[in-house]
Short mmCIF file of N, CA and C in Angstrom, two decimals:
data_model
loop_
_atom_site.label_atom_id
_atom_site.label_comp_id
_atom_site.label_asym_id
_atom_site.label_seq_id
_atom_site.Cartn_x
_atom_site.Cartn_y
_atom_site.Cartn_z
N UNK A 222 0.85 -1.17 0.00
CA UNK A 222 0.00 0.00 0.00
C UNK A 222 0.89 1.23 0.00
N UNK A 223 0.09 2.29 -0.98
CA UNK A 223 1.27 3.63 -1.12
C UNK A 223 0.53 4.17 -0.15
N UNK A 224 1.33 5.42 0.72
CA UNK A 224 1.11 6.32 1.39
C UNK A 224 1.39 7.79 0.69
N UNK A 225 0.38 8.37 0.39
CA UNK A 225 0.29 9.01 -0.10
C UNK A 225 0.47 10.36 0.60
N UNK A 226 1.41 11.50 0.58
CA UNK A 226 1.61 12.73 1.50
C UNK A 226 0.49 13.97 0.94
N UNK A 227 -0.83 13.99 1.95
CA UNK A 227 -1.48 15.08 1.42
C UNK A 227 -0.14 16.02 1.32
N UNK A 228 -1.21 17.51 1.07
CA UNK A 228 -2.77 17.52 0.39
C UNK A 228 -2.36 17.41 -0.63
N UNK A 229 -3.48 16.65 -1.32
CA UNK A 229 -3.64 16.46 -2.45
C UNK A 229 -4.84 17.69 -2.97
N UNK A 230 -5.29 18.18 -2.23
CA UNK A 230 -6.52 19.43 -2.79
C UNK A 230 -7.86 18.62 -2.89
N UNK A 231 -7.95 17.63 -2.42
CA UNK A 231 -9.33 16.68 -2.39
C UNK A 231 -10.35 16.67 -1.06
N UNK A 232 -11.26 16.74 -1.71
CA UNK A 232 -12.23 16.96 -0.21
C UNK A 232 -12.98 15.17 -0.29
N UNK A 233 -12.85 14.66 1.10
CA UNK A 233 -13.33 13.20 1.18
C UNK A 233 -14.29 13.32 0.58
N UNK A 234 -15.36 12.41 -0.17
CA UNK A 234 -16.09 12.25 -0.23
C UNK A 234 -17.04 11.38 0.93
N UNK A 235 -18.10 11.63 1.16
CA UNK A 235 -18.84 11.34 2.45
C UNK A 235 -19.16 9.43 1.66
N UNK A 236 -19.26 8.60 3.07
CA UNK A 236 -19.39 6.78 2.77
C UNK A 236 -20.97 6.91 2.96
N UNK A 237 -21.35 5.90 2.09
CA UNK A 237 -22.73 5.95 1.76
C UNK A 237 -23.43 4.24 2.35
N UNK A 238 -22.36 3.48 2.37
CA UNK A 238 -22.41 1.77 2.59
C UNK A 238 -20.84 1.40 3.08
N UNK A 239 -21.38 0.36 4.01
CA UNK A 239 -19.89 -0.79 4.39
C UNK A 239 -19.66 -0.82 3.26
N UNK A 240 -20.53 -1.71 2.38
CA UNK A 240 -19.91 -2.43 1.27
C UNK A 240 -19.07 -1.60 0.50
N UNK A 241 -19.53 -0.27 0.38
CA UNK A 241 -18.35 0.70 -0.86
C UNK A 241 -16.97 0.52 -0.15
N UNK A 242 -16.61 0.03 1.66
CA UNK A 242 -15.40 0.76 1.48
C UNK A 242 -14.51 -0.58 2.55
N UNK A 243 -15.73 -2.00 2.40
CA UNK A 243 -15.03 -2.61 3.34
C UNK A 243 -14.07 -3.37 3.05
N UNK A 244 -13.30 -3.15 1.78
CA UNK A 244 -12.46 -3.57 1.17
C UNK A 244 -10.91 -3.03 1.94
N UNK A 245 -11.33 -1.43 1.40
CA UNK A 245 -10.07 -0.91 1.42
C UNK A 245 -10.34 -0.39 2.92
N UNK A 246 -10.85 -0.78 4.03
CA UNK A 246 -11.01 -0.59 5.18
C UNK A 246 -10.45 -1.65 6.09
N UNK A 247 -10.37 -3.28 5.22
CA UNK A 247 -10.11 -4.19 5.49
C UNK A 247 -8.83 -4.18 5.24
N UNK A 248 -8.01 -3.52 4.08
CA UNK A 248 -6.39 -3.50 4.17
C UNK A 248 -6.11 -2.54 4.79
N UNK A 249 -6.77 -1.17 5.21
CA UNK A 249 -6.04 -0.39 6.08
C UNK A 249 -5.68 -0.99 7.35
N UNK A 250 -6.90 -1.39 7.57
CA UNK A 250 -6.86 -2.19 9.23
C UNK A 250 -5.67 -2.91 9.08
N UNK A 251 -4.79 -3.80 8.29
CA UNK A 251 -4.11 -4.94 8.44
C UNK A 251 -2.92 -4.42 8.20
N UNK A 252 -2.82 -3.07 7.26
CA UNK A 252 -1.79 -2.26 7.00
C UNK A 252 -1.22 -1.76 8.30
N UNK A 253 -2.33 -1.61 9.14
CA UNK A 253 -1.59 -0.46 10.54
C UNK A 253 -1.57 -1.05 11.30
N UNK A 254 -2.08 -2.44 11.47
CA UNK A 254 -1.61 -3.04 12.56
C UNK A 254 -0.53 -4.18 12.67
N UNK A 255 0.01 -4.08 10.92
CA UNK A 255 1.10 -4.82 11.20
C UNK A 255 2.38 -3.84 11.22
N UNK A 256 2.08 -2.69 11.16
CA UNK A 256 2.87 -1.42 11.60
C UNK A 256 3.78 -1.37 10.50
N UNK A 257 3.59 -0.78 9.22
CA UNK A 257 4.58 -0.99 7.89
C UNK A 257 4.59 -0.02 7.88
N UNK A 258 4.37 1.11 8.95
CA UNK A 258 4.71 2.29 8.50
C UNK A 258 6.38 2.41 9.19
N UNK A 259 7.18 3.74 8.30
CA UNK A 259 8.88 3.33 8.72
C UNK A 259 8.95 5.10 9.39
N UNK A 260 10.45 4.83 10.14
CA UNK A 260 10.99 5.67 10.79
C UNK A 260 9.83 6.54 11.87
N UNK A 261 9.48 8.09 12.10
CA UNK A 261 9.07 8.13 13.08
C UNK A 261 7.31 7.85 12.89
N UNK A 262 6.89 7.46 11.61
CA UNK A 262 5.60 7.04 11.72
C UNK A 262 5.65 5.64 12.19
N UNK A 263 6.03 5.23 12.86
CA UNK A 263 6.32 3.31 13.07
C UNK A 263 5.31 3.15 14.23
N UNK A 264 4.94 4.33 15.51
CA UNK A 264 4.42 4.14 15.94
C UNK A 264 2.65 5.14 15.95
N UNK A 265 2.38 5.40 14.67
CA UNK A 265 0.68 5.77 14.40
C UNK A 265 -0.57 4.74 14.84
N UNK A 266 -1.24 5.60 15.08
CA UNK A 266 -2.51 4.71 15.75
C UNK A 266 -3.60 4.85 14.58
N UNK A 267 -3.53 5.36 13.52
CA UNK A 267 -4.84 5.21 13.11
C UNK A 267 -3.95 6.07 11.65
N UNK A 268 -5.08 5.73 10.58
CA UNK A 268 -4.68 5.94 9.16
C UNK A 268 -5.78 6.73 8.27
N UNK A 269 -5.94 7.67 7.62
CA UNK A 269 -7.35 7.96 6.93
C UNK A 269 -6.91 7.53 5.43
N UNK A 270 -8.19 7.27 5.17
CA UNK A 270 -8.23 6.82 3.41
C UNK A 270 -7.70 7.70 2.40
N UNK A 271 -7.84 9.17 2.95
CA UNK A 271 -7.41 10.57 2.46
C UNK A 271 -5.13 10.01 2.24
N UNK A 272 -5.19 9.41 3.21
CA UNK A 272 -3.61 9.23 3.26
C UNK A 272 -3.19 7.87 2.40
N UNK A 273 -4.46 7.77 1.34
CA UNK A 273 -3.62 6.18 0.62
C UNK A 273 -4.42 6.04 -0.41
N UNK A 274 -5.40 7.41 -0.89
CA UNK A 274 -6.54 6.99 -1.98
C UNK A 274 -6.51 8.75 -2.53
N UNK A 275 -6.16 8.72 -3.87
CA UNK A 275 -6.66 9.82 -4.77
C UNK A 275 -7.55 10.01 -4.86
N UNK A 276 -8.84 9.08 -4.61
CA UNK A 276 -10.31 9.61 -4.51
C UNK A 276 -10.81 9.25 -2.90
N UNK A 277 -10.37 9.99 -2.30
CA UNK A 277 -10.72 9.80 -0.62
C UNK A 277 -12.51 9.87 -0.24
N UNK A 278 -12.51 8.79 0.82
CA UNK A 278 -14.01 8.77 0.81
C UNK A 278 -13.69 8.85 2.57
N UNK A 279 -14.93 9.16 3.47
CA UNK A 279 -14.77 10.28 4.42
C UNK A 279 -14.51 8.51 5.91
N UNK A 280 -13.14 8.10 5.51
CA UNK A 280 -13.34 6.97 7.06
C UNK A 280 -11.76 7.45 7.63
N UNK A 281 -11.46 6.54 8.68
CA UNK A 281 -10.06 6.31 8.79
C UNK A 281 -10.02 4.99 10.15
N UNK A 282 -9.25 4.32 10.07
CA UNK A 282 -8.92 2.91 10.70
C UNK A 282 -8.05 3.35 11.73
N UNK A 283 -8.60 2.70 13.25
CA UNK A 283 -7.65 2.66 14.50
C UNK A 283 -6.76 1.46 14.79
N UNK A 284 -5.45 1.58 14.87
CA UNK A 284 -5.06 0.51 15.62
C UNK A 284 -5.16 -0.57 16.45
N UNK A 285 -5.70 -1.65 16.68
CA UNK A 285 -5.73 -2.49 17.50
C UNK A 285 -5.44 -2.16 18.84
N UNK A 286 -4.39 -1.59 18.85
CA UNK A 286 -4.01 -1.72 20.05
C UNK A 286 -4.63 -0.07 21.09
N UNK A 287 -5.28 0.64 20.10
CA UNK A 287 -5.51 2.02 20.35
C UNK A 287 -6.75 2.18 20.28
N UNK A 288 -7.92 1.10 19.80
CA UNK A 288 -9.49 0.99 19.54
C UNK A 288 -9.99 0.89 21.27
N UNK A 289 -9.28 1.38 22.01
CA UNK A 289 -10.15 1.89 23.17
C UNK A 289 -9.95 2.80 23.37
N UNK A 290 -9.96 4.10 22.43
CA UNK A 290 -10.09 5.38 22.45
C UNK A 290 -11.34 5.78 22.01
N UNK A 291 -12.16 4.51 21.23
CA UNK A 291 -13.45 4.89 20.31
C UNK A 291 -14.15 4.29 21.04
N UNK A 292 -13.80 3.54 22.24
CA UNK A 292 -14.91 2.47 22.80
C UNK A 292 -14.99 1.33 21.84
N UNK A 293 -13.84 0.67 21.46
CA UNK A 293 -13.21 -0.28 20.59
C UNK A 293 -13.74 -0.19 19.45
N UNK A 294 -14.55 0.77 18.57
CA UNK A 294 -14.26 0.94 17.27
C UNK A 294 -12.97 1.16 16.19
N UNK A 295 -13.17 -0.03 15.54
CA UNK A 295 -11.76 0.11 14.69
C UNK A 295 -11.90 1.18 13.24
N UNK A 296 -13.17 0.87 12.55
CA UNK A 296 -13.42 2.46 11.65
C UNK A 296 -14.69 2.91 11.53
N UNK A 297 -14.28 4.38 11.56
CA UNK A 297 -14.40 5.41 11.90
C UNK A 297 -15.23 6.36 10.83
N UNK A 298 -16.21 6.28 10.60
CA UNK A 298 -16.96 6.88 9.28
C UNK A 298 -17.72 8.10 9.72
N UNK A 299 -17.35 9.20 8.39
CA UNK A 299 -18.28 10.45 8.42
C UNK A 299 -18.09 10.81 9.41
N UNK A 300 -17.31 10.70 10.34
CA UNK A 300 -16.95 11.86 11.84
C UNK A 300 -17.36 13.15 11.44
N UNK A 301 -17.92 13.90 12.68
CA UNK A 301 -18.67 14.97 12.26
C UNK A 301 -18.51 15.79 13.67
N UNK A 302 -17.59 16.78 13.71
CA UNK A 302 -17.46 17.30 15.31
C UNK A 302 -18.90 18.64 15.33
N UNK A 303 -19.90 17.71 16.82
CA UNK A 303 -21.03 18.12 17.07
C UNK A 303 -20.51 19.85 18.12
N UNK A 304 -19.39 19.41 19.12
CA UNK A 304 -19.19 20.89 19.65
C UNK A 304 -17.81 20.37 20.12
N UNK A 305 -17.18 21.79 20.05
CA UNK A 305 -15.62 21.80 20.82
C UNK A 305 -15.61 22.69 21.71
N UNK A 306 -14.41 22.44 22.14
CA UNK A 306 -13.99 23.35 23.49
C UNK A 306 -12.05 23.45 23.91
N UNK A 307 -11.40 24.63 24.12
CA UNK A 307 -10.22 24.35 24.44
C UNK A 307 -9.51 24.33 23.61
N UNK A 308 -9.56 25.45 22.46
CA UNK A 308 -8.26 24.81 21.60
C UNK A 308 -6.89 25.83 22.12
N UNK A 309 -6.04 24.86 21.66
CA UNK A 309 -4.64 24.78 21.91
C UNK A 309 -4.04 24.68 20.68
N UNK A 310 -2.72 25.60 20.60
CA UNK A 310 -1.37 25.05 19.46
C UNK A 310 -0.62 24.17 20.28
N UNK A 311 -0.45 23.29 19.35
CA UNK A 311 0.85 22.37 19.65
C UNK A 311 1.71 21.99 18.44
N UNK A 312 3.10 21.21 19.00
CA UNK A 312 3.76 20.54 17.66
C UNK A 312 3.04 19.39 17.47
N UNK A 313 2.84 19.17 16.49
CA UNK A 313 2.59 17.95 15.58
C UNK A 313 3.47 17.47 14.32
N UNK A 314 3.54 15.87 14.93
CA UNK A 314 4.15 15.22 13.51
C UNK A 314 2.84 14.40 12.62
N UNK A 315 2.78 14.79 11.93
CA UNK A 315 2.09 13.66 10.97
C UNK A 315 1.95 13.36 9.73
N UNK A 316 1.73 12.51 9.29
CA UNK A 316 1.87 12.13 8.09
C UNK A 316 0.94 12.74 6.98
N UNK A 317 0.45 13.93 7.19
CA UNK A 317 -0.27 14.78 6.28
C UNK A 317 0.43 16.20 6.39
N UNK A 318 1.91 16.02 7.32
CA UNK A 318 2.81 17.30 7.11
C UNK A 318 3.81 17.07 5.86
N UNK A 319 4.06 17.49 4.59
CA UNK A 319 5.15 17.01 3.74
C UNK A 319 6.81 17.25 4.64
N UNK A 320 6.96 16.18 4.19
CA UNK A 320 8.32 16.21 4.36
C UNK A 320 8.87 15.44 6.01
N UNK A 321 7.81 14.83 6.31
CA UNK A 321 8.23 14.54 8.05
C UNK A 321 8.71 15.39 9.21
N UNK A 322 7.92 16.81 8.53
CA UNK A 322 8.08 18.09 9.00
C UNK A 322 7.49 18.01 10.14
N UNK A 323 7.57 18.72 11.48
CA UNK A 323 6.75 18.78 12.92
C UNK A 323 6.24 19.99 12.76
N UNK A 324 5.32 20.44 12.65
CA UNK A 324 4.28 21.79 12.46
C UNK A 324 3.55 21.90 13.74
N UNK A 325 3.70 23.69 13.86
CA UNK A 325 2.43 23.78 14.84
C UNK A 325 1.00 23.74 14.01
N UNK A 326 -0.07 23.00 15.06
CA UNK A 326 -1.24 23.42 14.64
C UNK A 326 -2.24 23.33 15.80
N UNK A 327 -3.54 23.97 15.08
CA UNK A 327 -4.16 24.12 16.29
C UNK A 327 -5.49 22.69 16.35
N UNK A 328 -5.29 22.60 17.61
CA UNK A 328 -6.03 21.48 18.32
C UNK A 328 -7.79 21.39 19.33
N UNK A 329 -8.51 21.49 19.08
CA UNK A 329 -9.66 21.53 19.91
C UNK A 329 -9.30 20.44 20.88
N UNK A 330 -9.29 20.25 22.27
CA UNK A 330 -8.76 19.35 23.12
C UNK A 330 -10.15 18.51 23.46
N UNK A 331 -11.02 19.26 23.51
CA UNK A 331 -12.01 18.28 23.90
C UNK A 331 -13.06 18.32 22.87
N UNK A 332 -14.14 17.36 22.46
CA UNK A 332 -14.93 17.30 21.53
C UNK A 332 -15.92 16.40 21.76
N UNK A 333 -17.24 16.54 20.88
CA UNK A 333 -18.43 15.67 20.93
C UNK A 333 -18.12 15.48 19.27
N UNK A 334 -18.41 14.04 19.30
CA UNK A 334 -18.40 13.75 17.10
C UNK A 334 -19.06 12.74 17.53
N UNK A 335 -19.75 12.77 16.10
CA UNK A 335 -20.72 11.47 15.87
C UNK A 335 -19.92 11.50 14.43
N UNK A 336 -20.09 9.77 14.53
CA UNK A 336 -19.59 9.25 13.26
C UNK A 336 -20.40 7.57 13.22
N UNK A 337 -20.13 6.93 12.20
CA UNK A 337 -20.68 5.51 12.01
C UNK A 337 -19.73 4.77 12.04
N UNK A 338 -19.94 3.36 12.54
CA UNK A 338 -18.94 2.35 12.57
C UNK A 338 -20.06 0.82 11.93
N UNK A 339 -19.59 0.05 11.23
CA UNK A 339 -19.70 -1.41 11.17
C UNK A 339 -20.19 -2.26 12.13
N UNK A 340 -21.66 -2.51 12.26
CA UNK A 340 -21.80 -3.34 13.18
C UNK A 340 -23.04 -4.47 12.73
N UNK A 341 -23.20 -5.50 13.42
CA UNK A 341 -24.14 -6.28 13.56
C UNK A 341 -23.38 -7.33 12.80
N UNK A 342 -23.98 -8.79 12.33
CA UNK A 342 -23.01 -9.87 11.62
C UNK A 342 -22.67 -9.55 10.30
N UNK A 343 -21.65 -10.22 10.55
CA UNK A 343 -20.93 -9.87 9.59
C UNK A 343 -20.48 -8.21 9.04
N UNK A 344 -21.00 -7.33 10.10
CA UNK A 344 -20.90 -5.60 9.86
C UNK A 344 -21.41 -5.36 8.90
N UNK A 345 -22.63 -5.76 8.70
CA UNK A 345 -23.14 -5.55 7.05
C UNK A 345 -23.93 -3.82 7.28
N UNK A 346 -24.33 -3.53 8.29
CA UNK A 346 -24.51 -2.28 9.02
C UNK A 346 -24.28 -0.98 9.44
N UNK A 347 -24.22 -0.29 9.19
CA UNK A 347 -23.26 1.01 9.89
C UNK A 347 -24.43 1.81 10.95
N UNK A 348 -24.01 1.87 12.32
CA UNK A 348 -24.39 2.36 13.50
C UNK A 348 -23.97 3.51 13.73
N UNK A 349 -24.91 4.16 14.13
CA UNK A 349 -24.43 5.47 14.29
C UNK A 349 -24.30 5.69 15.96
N UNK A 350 -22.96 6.38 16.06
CA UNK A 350 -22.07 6.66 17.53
C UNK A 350 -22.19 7.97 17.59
N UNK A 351 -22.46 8.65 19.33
CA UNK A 351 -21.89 9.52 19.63
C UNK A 351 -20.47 9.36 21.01
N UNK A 352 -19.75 10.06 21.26
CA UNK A 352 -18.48 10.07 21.72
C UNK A 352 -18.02 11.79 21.93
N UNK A 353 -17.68 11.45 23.77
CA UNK A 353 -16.89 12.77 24.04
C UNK A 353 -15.64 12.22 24.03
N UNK A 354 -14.83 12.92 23.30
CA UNK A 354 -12.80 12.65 23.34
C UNK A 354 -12.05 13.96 23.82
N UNK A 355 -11.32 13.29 24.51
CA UNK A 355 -10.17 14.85 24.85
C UNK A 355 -9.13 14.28 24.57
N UNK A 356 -8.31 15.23 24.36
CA UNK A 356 -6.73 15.07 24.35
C UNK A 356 -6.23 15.04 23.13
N UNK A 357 -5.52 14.18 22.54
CA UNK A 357 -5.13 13.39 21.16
C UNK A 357 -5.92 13.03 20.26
N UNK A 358 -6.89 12.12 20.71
CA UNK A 358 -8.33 11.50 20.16
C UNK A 358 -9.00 12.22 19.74
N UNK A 359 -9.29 13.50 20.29
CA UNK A 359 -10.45 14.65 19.68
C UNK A 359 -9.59 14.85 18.40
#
């Protein structure tokens, strides 16, 4: 899988069905948790589709080991921040800075988002979640 360094100038497109994206939702997941990402991305918790697809559609996949930040949701669809509070600058590294650059940016620390996740057998479903996050997670 390429990793692609936004921006690319693309706005996600919003997920409409599991089925459109449980493909490439199914290799992100396996992509990040067998940790193929190198040098200081080696240790990322989560990946958006925006970072590996020229036509980005609106999810992104948590780590295994980090899916109790969502209340063990592993992806993450149509996130939609309902209210914030607290923003802060900080450094950030990430993989949507070119160049493995550390940038300040600014951070809302705490948040309400609703987004959809995969559920019921076989996840043929998408459930809709709400979730307060602070810190990193927001």
């Amino acid at each position: 899988m390429k990793i692609i360094i936004p921006p690319h100038n693309l706005i996600a497109e919003p997920v409409k069905s599991w089925n459109e994206i449980k493909r490439e939702a199914r290799e992100l997941l396996l992509f990040l948790d067998q940790k193929n990402f190198a040098g200081k991305w080696k240790d990322a918790y989560a990946i958006s589709h925006a970072q590996v697809s020229e036509q980005p559609k609106s999810f992104f996949v948590v780590h295994k080991d980090k899916a109790w930040m969502f209340q063990n949701n592993r992806v993450i669809i149509n996130a939609r921040i309902l209210s914030g509070e607290n923003e802060v600058k900080s450094k950030e590294g990430c993989m949507g800075f070119p160049h493995e650059k550390v940038a300040k940016v600014r951070r809302i620390q705490r948040v309400k988002v609703e987004f959809y996740s995969p559920k019921g057998l076989f996840f043929k479903k998408l459930k809709k979640d709400t979730m307060d996050l602070d810190g990193l997670s927001a």
